[in-house]
Amino acid sequence: MNEKNFEYLRDQIKYSGFGDGLESQLRDNIKKQPPEFTLQHQATFGKDEVSSALHFKRSATTDMYFFNSYDASLKREQQTEKMNQSFYVGKDNNITLKEGYNLMSGRAVNKDLTNKEGKIYNAWLQMDFKQTDNAGNFKLKQFHSNYGFDLEKELSKHPIKELQNAQDKSRMLDSLQKGNRQSVTFVENGNEQRRYIEANPQFKTLTVFDANMHKLGNRQSQQASQSNTQKQEQKVSQDLAGDDENDHHSGKKVKKSKGIAISQ
């Protein structure tokens, strides 16, 4: 058996999101030297189930095997019909199991991709449920950097507590770029509310859900952000007014400059 080939495939399976539970099956199949073989994998994401078939094929000229693709079958909670999609595996542009699940769930994934000329570029990927290829797989739409979606800019429009901490912000960005529905804390009128957000590059915005996973319209999200901003502005105005009043009673002369009270 080609031990180096086994180790490479073992790591490739692991870093594609399938863990290390298939290691013994992988070794047994390579030892038997069939022309091709398939490994089965089961995973759960929340209450959704994903069954995957990983396909391997031996080289026509050597004893090396290649992990060519995996077929994912998604069964959602309380739904009997399954959704199927194939993802191809190669040197570049691979989709991990979790990314595949997120794409099949309708969310967008941010990836560094390689074009035909070998140049690396960044784009958001999202499944197009209206178009399929010749194999029956849903096509992937791409939204490049010049499309105009700025994730950090969109996040800044919302009163998200995690933005105030550099580490929390970094984790949130990484999670959203992987296509996850991310739990965050909205601070509205001094109260903290649990919210869930998703990146929505096609419409250059965020999709926001309440604590019960009910989608909030853009108007509701904007109202929450505006309410928080107005409250901050009101507090600043009150503080300035208070400073002005204190200076008046203390007998200090006050010079006004651009709406800000400056004591002399």
PDB file of C-alpha atoms in Angstrom:
ATOM      1  CA  MET A   1       0.000   0.000   0.000  1.00  0.00           C
ATOM      2  CA  ASN A   2       1.179   3.515  -0.793  1.00  0.00           C
ATOM      3  CA  GLU A   3       1.504   4.909   2.738  1.00  0.00           C
ATOM      4  CA  LYS A   4       2.160   8.492   1.648  1.00  0.00           C
ATOM      5  CA  ASN A   5      -0.929   8.452  -0.531  1.00  0.00           C
ATOM      6  CA  PHE A   6      -2.971   7.134   2.398  1.00  0.00           C
ATOM      7  CA  GLU A   7      -1.687   9.883   4.714  1.00  0.00           C
ATOM      8  CA  TYR A   8      -2.403  12.567   2.136  1.00  0.00           C
ATOM      9  CA  LEU A   9      -5.979  11.339   1.601  1.00  0.00           C
ATOM     10  CA  ARG A  10      -6.528  10.966   5.350  1.00  0.00           C
ATOM     11  CA  ASP A  11      -5.565  14.605   5.883  1.00  0.00           C
ATOM     12  CA  GLN A  12      -7.557  15.733   2.860  1.00  0.00           C
ATOM     13  CA  ILE A  13     -10.687  14.059   4.257  1.00  0.00           C
ATOM     14  CA  LYS A  14     -10.124  15.619   7.668  1.00  0.00           C
ATOM     15  CA  TYR A  15      -9.555  19.155   6.431  1.00  0.00           C
ATOM     16  CA  SER A  16     -12.534  18.884   4.084  1.00  0.00           C
ATOM     17  CA  GLY A  17     -14.666  18.685   7.224  1.00  0.00           C
ATOM     18  CA  PHE A  18     -15.301  14.935   7.445  1.00  0.00           C
ATOM     19  CA  GLY A  19     -13.192  14.369  10.570  1.00  0.00           C
ATOM     20  CA  ASP A  20     -11.011  11.336  11.219  1.00  0.00           C
ATOM     21  CA  GLY A  21     -13.685   8.669  11.635  1.00  0.00           C
ATOM     22  CA  LEU A  22     -13.166   7.316   8.113  1.00  0.00           C
ATOM     23  CA  GLU A  23      -9.474   6.547   8.550  1.00  0.00           C
ATOM     24  CA  SER A  24      -9.751   2.768   9.017  1.00  0.00           C
ATOM     25  CA  GLN A  25     -12.204   2.395   6.123  1.00  0.00           C
ATOM     26  CA  LEU A  26      -9.895   4.419   3.906  1.00  0.00           C
ATOM     27  CA  ARG A  27      -6.920   2.201   4.764  1.00  0.00           C
ATOM     28  CA  ASP A  28      -8.886  -1.025   4.193  1.00  0.00           C
ATOM     29  CA  ASN A  29     -10.082   0.109   0.773  1.00  0.00           C
ATOM     30  CA  ILE A  30      -6.641   1.207  -0.395  1.00  0.00           C
ATOM     31  CA  LYS A  31      -5.190  -2.144   0.663  1.00  0.00           C
ATOM     32  CA  LYS A  32      -7.721  -3.963  -1.515  1.00  0.00           C
ATOM     33  CA  GLN A  33      -6.704  -1.860  -4.543  1.00  0.00           C
ATOM     34  CA  PRO A  34     -10.096  -1.593  -6.290  1.00  0.00           C
ATOM     35  CA  PRO A  35     -10.367   0.732  -9.325  1.00  0.00           C
ATOM     36  CA  GLU A  36     -12.583   3.015  -7.264  1.00  0.00           C
ATOM     37  CA  PHE A  37     -14.442   3.066  -3.936  1.00  0.00           C
ATOM     38  CA  THR A  38     -16.871   5.171  -1.905  1.00  0.00           C
ATOM     39  CA  LEU A  39     -16.944   6.055   1.794  1.00  0.00           C
ATOM     40  CA  GLN A  40     -20.147   7.015   3.618  1.00  0.00           C
ATOM     41  CA  HIS A  41     -20.348   9.851   6.165  1.00  0.00           C
ATOM     42  CA  GLN A  42     -23.139  11.142   8.404  1.00  0.00           C
ATOM     43  CA  ALA A  43     -23.272  14.568  10.044  1.00  0.00           C
ATOM     44  CA  THR A  44     -25.799  16.748  11.849  1.00  0.00           C
ATOM     45  CA  PHE A  45     -25.956  20.536  11.893  1.00  0.00           C
ATOM     46  CA  GLY A  46     -28.469  21.575  14.502  1.00  0.00           C
ATOM     47  CA  LYS A  47     -31.494  19.442  13.613  1.00  0.00           C
ATOM     48  CA  ASP A  48     -30.524  19.059   9.956  1.00  0.00           C
ATOM     49  CA  GLU A  49     -28.904  15.859   8.711  1.00  0.00           C
ATOM     50  CA  VAL A  50     -26.342  15.569   5.926  1.00  0.00           C
ATOM     51  CA  SER A  51     -25.414  12.216   4.399  1.00  0.00           C
ATOM     52  CA  SER A  52     -22.324  12.242   2.191  1.00  0.00           C
ATOM     53  CA  ALA A  53     -20.768   9.764  -0.219  1.00  0.00           C
ATOM     54  CA  LEU A  54     -17.038  10.401  -0.766  1.00  0.00           C
ATOM     55  CA  HIS A  55     -15.736   9.104  -4.098  1.00  0.00           C
ATOM     56  CA  PHE A  56     -12.170   7.878  -4.665  1.00  0.00           C
ATOM     57  CA  LYS A  57     -10.555   6.617  -7.855  1.00  0.00           C
ATOM     58  CA  ARG A  58      -7.212   4.957  -8.565  1.00  0.00           C
ATOM     59  CA  SER A  59      -4.812   6.400 -11.116  1.00  0.00           C
ATOM     60  CA  ALA A  60      -4.658   4.582 -14.456  1.00  0.00           C
ATOM     61  CA  THR A  61      -0.840   4.537 -14.340  1.00  0.00           C
ATOM     62  CA  THR A  62       0.123   4.347 -10.620  1.00  0.00           C
ATOM     63  CA  ASP A  63      -1.140   2.930  -7.325  1.00  0.00           C
ATOM     64  CA  MET A  64      -2.251   6.377  -6.135  1.00  0.00           C
ATOM     65  CA  TYR A  65      -5.863   7.197  -5.315  1.00  0.00           C
ATOM     66  CA  PHE A  66      -7.584  10.562  -5.673  1.00  0.00           C
ATOM     67  CA  PHE A  67     -10.471  12.042  -3.706  1.00  0.00           C
ATOM     68  CA  ASN A  68     -12.498  13.373  -6.632  1.00  0.00           C
ATOM     69  CA  SER A  69     -15.857  14.456  -5.234  1.00  0.00           C
ATOM     70  CA  TYR A  70     -18.536  14.001  -2.618  1.00  0.00           C
ATOM     71  CA  ASP A  71     -22.314  13.822  -2.967  1.00  0.00           C
ATOM     72  CA  ALA A  72     -24.183  15.550  -0.145  1.00  0.00           C
ATOM     73  CA  SER A  73     -27.811  14.818   0.711  1.00  0.00           C
ATOM     74  CA  LEU A  74     -29.472  17.327   3.051  1.00  0.00           C
ATOM     75  CA  LYS A  75     -32.568  16.438   5.079  1.00  0.00           C
ATOM     76  CA  ARG A  76     -34.043  19.344   6.957  1.00  0.00           C
ATOM     77  CA  GLU A  77     -36.030  19.048  10.154  1.00  0.00           C
ATOM     78  CA  GLN A  78     -39.705  18.251   9.507  1.00  0.00           C
ATOM     79  CA  GLN A  79     -39.106  17.813   5.783  1.00  0.00           C
ATOM     80  CA  THR A  80     -39.313  14.473   4.019  1.00  0.00           C
ATOM     81  CA  GLU A  81     -37.801  15.502   0.693  1.00  0.00           C
ATOM     82  CA  LYS A  82     -34.007  15.610   0.539  1.00  0.00           C
ATOM     83  CA  MET A  83     -31.817  18.016  -1.386  1.00  0.00           C
ATOM     84  CA  ASN A  84     -28.830  16.581  -3.266  1.00  0.00           C
ATOM     85  CA  GLN A  85     -25.699  18.298  -4.523  1.00  0.00           C
ATOM     86  CA  SER A  86     -22.279  17.131  -5.730  1.00  0.00           C
ATOM     87  CA  PHE A  87     -19.104  19.015  -4.811  1.00  0.00           C
ATOM     88  CA  TYR A  88     -15.886  18.385  -6.708  1.00  0.00           C
ATOM     89  CA  VAL A  89     -12.560  18.065  -4.943  1.00  0.00           C
ATOM     90  CA  GLY A  90      -9.240  19.064  -6.437  1.00  0.00           C
ATOM     91  CA  LYS A  91      -6.144  21.100  -5.766  1.00  0.00           C
ATOM     92  CA  ASP A  92      -8.046  24.412  -5.687  1.00  0.00           C
ATOM     93  CA  ASN A  93     -11.541  25.790  -5.068  1.00  0.00           C
ATOM     94  CA  ASN A  94     -12.651  23.043  -2.686  1.00  0.00           C
ATOM     95  CA  ILE A  95     -15.857  23.322  -0.664  1.00  0.00           C
ATOM     96  CA  THR A  96     -15.742  21.832   2.835  1.00  0.00           C
ATOM     97  CA  LEU A  97     -18.661  19.837   4.246  1.00  0.00           C
ATOM     98  CA  LYS A  98     -19.827  22.737   6.453  1.00  0.00           C
ATOM     99  CA  GLU A  99     -19.511  25.191   3.576  1.00  0.00           C
ATOM    100  CA  GLY A 100     -21.459  22.794   1.378  1.00  0.00           C
ATOM    101  CA  TYR A 101     -24.195  22.555   3.995  1.00  0.00           C
ATOM    102  CA  ASN A 102     -24.345  26.354   4.268  1.00  0.00           C
ATOM    103  CA  LEU A 103     -24.565  26.725   0.495  1.00  0.00           C
ATOM    104  CA  MET A 104     -27.339  24.129   0.311  1.00  0.00           C
ATOM    105  CA  SER A 105     -29.129  26.081   3.046  1.00  0.00           C
ATOM    106  CA  GLY A 106     -29.123  29.155   0.817  1.00  0.00           C
ATOM    107  CA  ARG A 107     -26.378  31.073   2.583  1.00  0.00           C
ATOM    108  CA  ALA A 108     -23.304  32.663   0.980  1.00  0.00           C
ATOM    109  CA  VAL A 109     -19.689  31.545   1.508  1.00  0.00           C
ATOM    110  CA  ASN A 110     -16.623  33.722   1.011  1.00  0.00           C
ATOM    111  CA  LYS A 111     -13.673  31.957  -0.651  1.00  0.00           C
ATOM    112  CA  ASP A 112     -10.272  32.640  -2.157  1.00  0.00           C
ATOM    113  CA  LEU A 113     -10.550  31.001  -5.573  1.00  0.00           C
ATOM    114  CA  THR A 114      -8.138  30.268  -8.420  1.00  0.00           C
ATOM    115  CA  ASN A 115      -9.005  31.086 -12.024  1.00  0.00           C
ATOM    116  CA  LYS A 116      -7.909  29.212 -15.145  1.00  0.00           C
ATOM    117  CA  GLU A 117      -4.732  31.282 -15.352  1.00  0.00           C
ATOM    118  CA  GLY A 118      -3.776  30.270 -11.819  1.00  0.00           C
ATOM    119  CA  LYS A 119      -4.449  33.692 -10.292  1.00  0.00           C
ATOM    120  CA  ILE A 120      -6.111  33.895  -6.882  1.00  0.00           C
ATOM    121  CA  TYR A 121      -9.180  36.074  -6.397  1.00  0.00           C
ATOM    122  CA  ASN A 122     -11.806  36.476  -3.681  1.00  0.00           C
ATOM    123  CA  ALA A 123     -15.544  36.047  -4.158  1.00  0.00           C
ATOM    124  CA  TRP A 124     -18.755  35.205  -2.354  1.00  0.00           C
ATOM    125  CA  LEU A 125     -20.436  32.011  -3.563  1.00  0.00           C
ATOM    126  CA  GLN A 126     -24.156  31.366  -3.357  1.00  0.00           C
ATOM    127  CA  MET A 127     -26.261  28.572  -4.778  1.00  0.00           C
ATOM    128  CA  ASP A 128     -28.596  29.413  -7.634  1.00  0.00           C
ATOM    129  CA  PHE A 129     -31.680  27.277  -7.024  1.00  0.00           C
ATOM    130  CA  LYS A 130     -33.135  28.278 -10.389  1.00  0.00           C
ATOM    131  CA  GLN A 131     -30.337  26.865 -12.543  1.00  0.00           C
ATOM    132  CA  THR A 132     -28.754  23.417 -12.745  1.00  0.00           C
ATOM    133  CA  ASP A 133     -25.866  22.019 -14.769  1.00  0.00           C
ATOM    134  CA  ASN A 134     -25.900  18.911 -16.979  1.00  0.00           C
ATOM    135  CA  ALA A 135     -25.390  16.682 -13.939  1.00  0.00           C
ATOM    136  CA  GLY A 136     -28.409  18.144 -12.153  1.00  0.00           C
ATOM    137  CA  ASN A 137     -26.387  20.165  -9.638  1.00  0.00           C
ATOM    138  CA  PHE A 138     -27.390  23.682  -8.742  1.00  0.00           C
ATOM    139  CA  LYS A 139     -25.024  26.247 -10.204  1.00  0.00           C
ATOM    140  CA  LEU A 140     -23.019  28.600  -7.990  1.00  0.00           C
ATOM    141  CA  LYS A 141     -23.278  32.354  -8.393  1.00  0.00           C
ATOM    142  CA  GLN A 142     -20.187  34.464  -7.721  1.00  0.00           C
ATOM    143  CA  PHE A 143     -20.076  37.973  -6.309  1.00  0.00           C
ATOM    144  CA  HIS A 144     -16.569  39.379  -6.707  1.00  0.00           C
ATOM    145  CA  SER A 145     -15.026  42.160  -4.656  1.00  0.00           C
ATOM    146  CA  ASN A 146     -15.914  44.729  -7.346  1.00  0.00           C
ATOM    147  CA  TYR A 147     -19.597  43.812  -6.949  1.00  0.00           C
ATOM    148  CA  GLY A 148     -19.681  46.198  -4.007  1.00  0.00           C
ATOM    149  CA  PHE A 149     -20.616  44.110  -0.971  1.00  0.00           C
ATOM    150  CA  ASP A 150     -18.610  45.201   2.085  1.00  0.00           C
ATOM    151  CA  LEU A 151     -19.321  42.911   5.057  1.00  0.00           C
ATOM    152  CA  GLU A 152     -17.684  45.122   7.694  1.00  0.00           C
ATOM    153  CA  LYS A 153     -19.510  48.193   6.406  1.00  0.00           C
ATOM    154  CA  GLU A 154     -22.857  46.398   6.615  1.00  0.00           C
ATOM    155  CA  LEU A 155     -22.108  45.154  10.120  1.00  0.00           C
ATOM    156  CA  SER A 156     -21.331  48.711  11.264  1.00  0.00           C
ATOM    157  CA  LYS A 157     -24.896  49.756  10.357  1.00  0.00           C
ATOM    158  CA  HIS A 158     -26.281  47.600  13.166  1.00  0.00           C
ATOM    159  CA  PRO A 159     -25.989  48.009  16.971  1.00  0.00           C
ATOM    160  CA  ILE A 160     -23.960  44.806  17.402  1.00  0.00           C
ATOM    161  CA  LYS A 161     -22.216  44.534  20.754  1.00  0.00           C
ATOM    162  CA  GLU A 162     -19.542  42.142  19.462  1.00  0.00           C
ATOM    163  CA  LEU A 163     -18.171  44.864  17.173  1.00  0.00           C
ATOM    164  CA  GLN A 164     -16.782  46.631  20.234  1.00  0.00           C
ATOM    165  CA  ASN A 165     -14.297  43.835  20.944  1.00  0.00           C
ATOM    166  CA  ALA A 166     -11.559  43.132  18.372  1.00  0.00           C
ATOM    167  CA  GLN A 167     -11.428  39.395  19.096  1.00  0.00           C
ATOM    168  CA  ASP A 168     -15.209  38.968  19.037  1.00  0.00           C
ATOM    169  CA  LYS A 169     -15.388  40.960  15.799  1.00  0.00           C
ATOM    170  CA  SER A 170     -12.712  38.816  14.150  1.00  0.00           C
ATOM    171  CA  ARG A 171     -14.515  35.599  15.109  1.00  0.00           C
ATOM    172  CA  MET A 172     -17.818  36.981  13.859  1.00  0.00           C
ATOM    173  CA  LEU A 173     -16.333  37.957  10.489  1.00  0.00           C
ATOM    174  CA  ASP A 174     -14.701  34.554  10.077  1.00  0.00           C
ATOM    175  CA  SER A 175     -17.933  32.752  10.911  1.00  0.00           C
ATOM    176  CA  LEU A 176     -20.019  34.842   8.506  1.00  0.00           C
ATOM    177  CA  GLN A 177     -17.479  34.347   5.716  1.00  0.00           C
ATOM    178  CA  LYS A 178     -17.806  30.583   6.144  1.00  0.00           C
ATOM    179  CA  GLY A 179     -21.536  30.950   5.525  1.00  0.00           C
ATOM    180  CA  ASN A 180     -22.740  30.432   9.082  1.00  0.00           C
ATOM    181  CA  ARG A 181     -25.824  31.978  10.613  1.00  0.00           C
ATOM    182  CA  GLN A 182     -24.112  33.825  13.437  1.00  0.00           C
ATOM    183  CA  SER A 183     -25.496  34.600  16.885  1.00  0.00           C
ATOM    184  CA  VAL A 184     -24.918  38.238  17.960  1.00  0.00           C
ATOM    185  CA  THR A 185     -26.125  40.715  20.562  1.00  0.00           C
ATOM    186  CA  PHE A 186     -28.072  43.815  19.481  1.00  0.00           C
ATOM    187  CA  VAL A 187     -28.066  46.695  21.964  1.00  0.00           C
ATOM    188  CA  GLU A 188     -31.361  48.533  21.515  1.00  0.00           C
ATOM    189  CA  ASN A 189     -32.463  51.343  23.835  1.00  0.00           C
ATOM    190  CA  GLY A 190     -30.001  50.110  26.423  1.00  0.00           C
ATOM    191  CA  ASN A 191     -31.366  46.563  26.288  1.00  0.00           C
ATOM    192  CA  GLU A 192     -29.518  43.560  24.903  1.00  0.00           C
ATOM    193  CA  GLN A 193     -31.393  41.361  22.436  1.00  0.00           C
ATOM    194  CA  ARG A 194     -30.275  38.070  20.913  1.00  0.00           C
ATOM    195  CA  ARG A 195     -30.180  38.203  17.125  1.00  0.00           C
ATOM    196  CA  TYR A 196     -28.894  35.974  14.315  1.00  0.00           C
ATOM    197  CA  ILE A 197     -27.331  37.338  11.162  1.00  0.00           C
ATOM    198  CA  GLU A 198     -26.231  36.063   7.754  1.00  0.00           C
ATOM    199  CA  ALA A 199     -24.186  37.697   5.016  1.00  0.00           C
ATOM    200  CA  ASN A 200     -26.334  38.550   1.998  1.00  0.00           C
ATOM    201  CA  PRO A 201     -23.884  39.666  -0.729  1.00  0.00           C
ATOM    202  CA  GLN A 202     -26.376  39.540  -3.599  1.00  0.00           C
ATOM    203  CA  PHE A 203     -28.433  42.331  -2.023  1.00  0.00           C
ATOM    204  CA  LYS A 204     -25.386  43.943  -0.349  1.00  0.00           C
ATOM    205  CA  THR A 205     -26.823  43.661   3.132  1.00  0.00           C
ATOM    206  CA  LEU A 206     -27.252  41.408   6.161  1.00  0.00           C
ATOM    207  CA  THR A 207     -30.200  39.122   6.813  1.00  0.00           C
ATOM    208  CA  VAL A 208     -31.312  39.466  10.431  1.00  0.00           C
ATOM    209  CA  PHE A 209     -33.387  37.047  12.523  1.00  0.00           C
ATOM    210  CA  ASP A 210     -34.819  37.468  16.012  1.00  0.00           C
ATOM    211  CA  ALA A 211     -34.176  35.087  18.916  1.00  0.00           C
ATOM    212  CA  ASN A 212     -36.884  32.728  17.600  1.00  0.00           C
ATOM    213  CA  MET A 213     -35.297  32.591  14.128  1.00  0.00           C
ATOM    214  CA  HIS A 214     -38.021  34.760  12.614  1.00  0.00           C
ATOM    215  CA  LYS A 215     -36.650  36.874   9.785  1.00  0.00           C
ATOM    216  CA  LEU A 216     -36.732  40.600  10.410  1.00  0.00           C
ATOM    217  CA  GLY A 217     -37.329  42.934   7.484  1.00  0.00           C
ATOM    218  CA  ASN A 218     -34.726  45.523   6.530  1.00  0.00           C
ATOM    219  CA  ARG A 219     -37.012  48.245   7.850  1.00  0.00           C
ATOM    220  CA  GLN A 220     -37.119  46.642  11.313  1.00  0.00           C
ATOM    221  CA  SER A 221     -33.342  46.226  11.377  1.00  0.00           C
ATOM    222  CA  GLN A 222     -32.793  49.800  10.237  1.00  0.00           C
ATOM    223  CA  GLN A 223     -35.236  51.111  12.840  1.00  0.00           C
ATOM    224  CA  ALA A 224     -33.290  49.323  15.570  1.00  0.00           C
ATOM    225  CA  SER A 225     -30.025  50.815  14.299  1.00  0.00           C
ATOM    226  CA  GLN A 226     -31.516  54.304  13.942  1.00  0.00           C
ATOM    227  CA  SER A 227     -33.063  54.107  17.401  1.00  0.00           C
ATOM    228  CA  ASN A 228     -29.704  53.232  18.908  1.00  0.00           C
ATOM    229  CA  THR A 229     -27.953  56.026  16.985  1.00  0.00           C
ATOM    230  CA  GLN A 230     -30.578  58.594  17.977  1.00  0.00           C
ATOM    231  CA  LYS A 231     -30.259  57.623  21.614  1.00  0.00           C
ATOM    232  CA  GLN A 232     -26.483  58.083  21.482  1.00  0.00           C
ATOM    233  CA  GLU A 233     -26.892  61.486  19.820  1.00  0.00           C
ATOM    234  CA  GLN A 234     -29.474  62.498  22.415  1.00  0.00           C
ATOM    235  CA  LYS A 235     -27.117  61.514  25.224  1.00  0.00           C
ATOM    236  CA  VAL A 236     -24.306  63.590  23.707  1.00  0.00           C
ATOM    237  CA  SER A 237     -26.641  66.589  23.405  1.00  0.00           C
ATOM    238  CA  GLN A 238     -27.746  66.202  27.018  1.00  0.00           C
ATOM    239  CA  ASP A 239     -24.150  65.970  28.198  1.00  0.00           C
ATOM    240  CA  LEU A 240     -23.231  69.134  26.292  1.00  0.00           C
ATOM    241  CA  ALA A 241     -26.262  70.941  27.630  1.00  0.00           C
ATOM    242  CA  GLY A 242     -25.322  69.858  31.142  1.00  0.00           C
ATOM    243  CA  ASP A 243     -21.791  71.168  30.729  1.00  0.00           C
ATOM    244  CA  ASP A 244     -23.169  74.493  29.456  1.00  0.00           C
ATOM    245  CA  GLU A 245     -25.506  74.811  32.445  1.00  0.00           C
ATOM    246  CA  ASN A 246     -22.728  73.994  34.937  1.00  0.00           C
ATOM    247  CA  ASP A 247     -20.461  76.608  33.424  1.00  0.00           C
ATOM    248  CA  HIS A 248     -23.262  79.207  33.576  1.00  0.00           C
ATOM    249  CA  HIS A 249     -23.829  78.651  37.297  1.00  0.00           C
ATOM    250  CA  SER A 250     -20.101  78.642  38.035  1.00  0.00           C
ATOM    251  CA  GLY A 251     -19.751  82.154  36.591  1.00  0.00           C
ATOM    252  CA  LYS A 252     -17.415  81.012  33.821  1.00  0.00           C
ATOM    253  CA  LYS A 253     -17.608  82.682  30.454  1.00  0.00           C
ATOM    254  CA  VAL A 254     -18.601  80.244  27.796  1.00  0.00           C
ATOM    255  CA  LYS A 255     -17.566  80.408  24.164  1.00  0.00           C
ATOM    256  CA  LYS A 256     -19.622  78.457  21.695  1.00  0.00           C
ATOM    257  CA  SER A 257     -17.793  76.824  18.794  1.00  0.00           C
ATOM    258  CA  LYS A 258     -19.614  74.635  16.303  1.00  0.00           C
ATOM    259  CA  GLY A 259     -22.207  73.684  18.893  1.00  0.00           C
ATOM    260  CA  ILE A 260     -19.670  72.571  21.508  1.00  0.00           C
ATOM    261  CA  ALA A 261     -19.332  74.475  24.765  1.00  0.00           C
ATOM    262  CA  ILE A 262     -15.718  75.393  25.537  1.00  0.00           C
ATOM    263  CA  SER A 263     -14.893  76.830  28.973  1.00  0.00           C
ATOM    264  CA  GLN A 264     -12.516  79.814  29.127  1.00  0.00           C
TER     265      GLN A 264
END
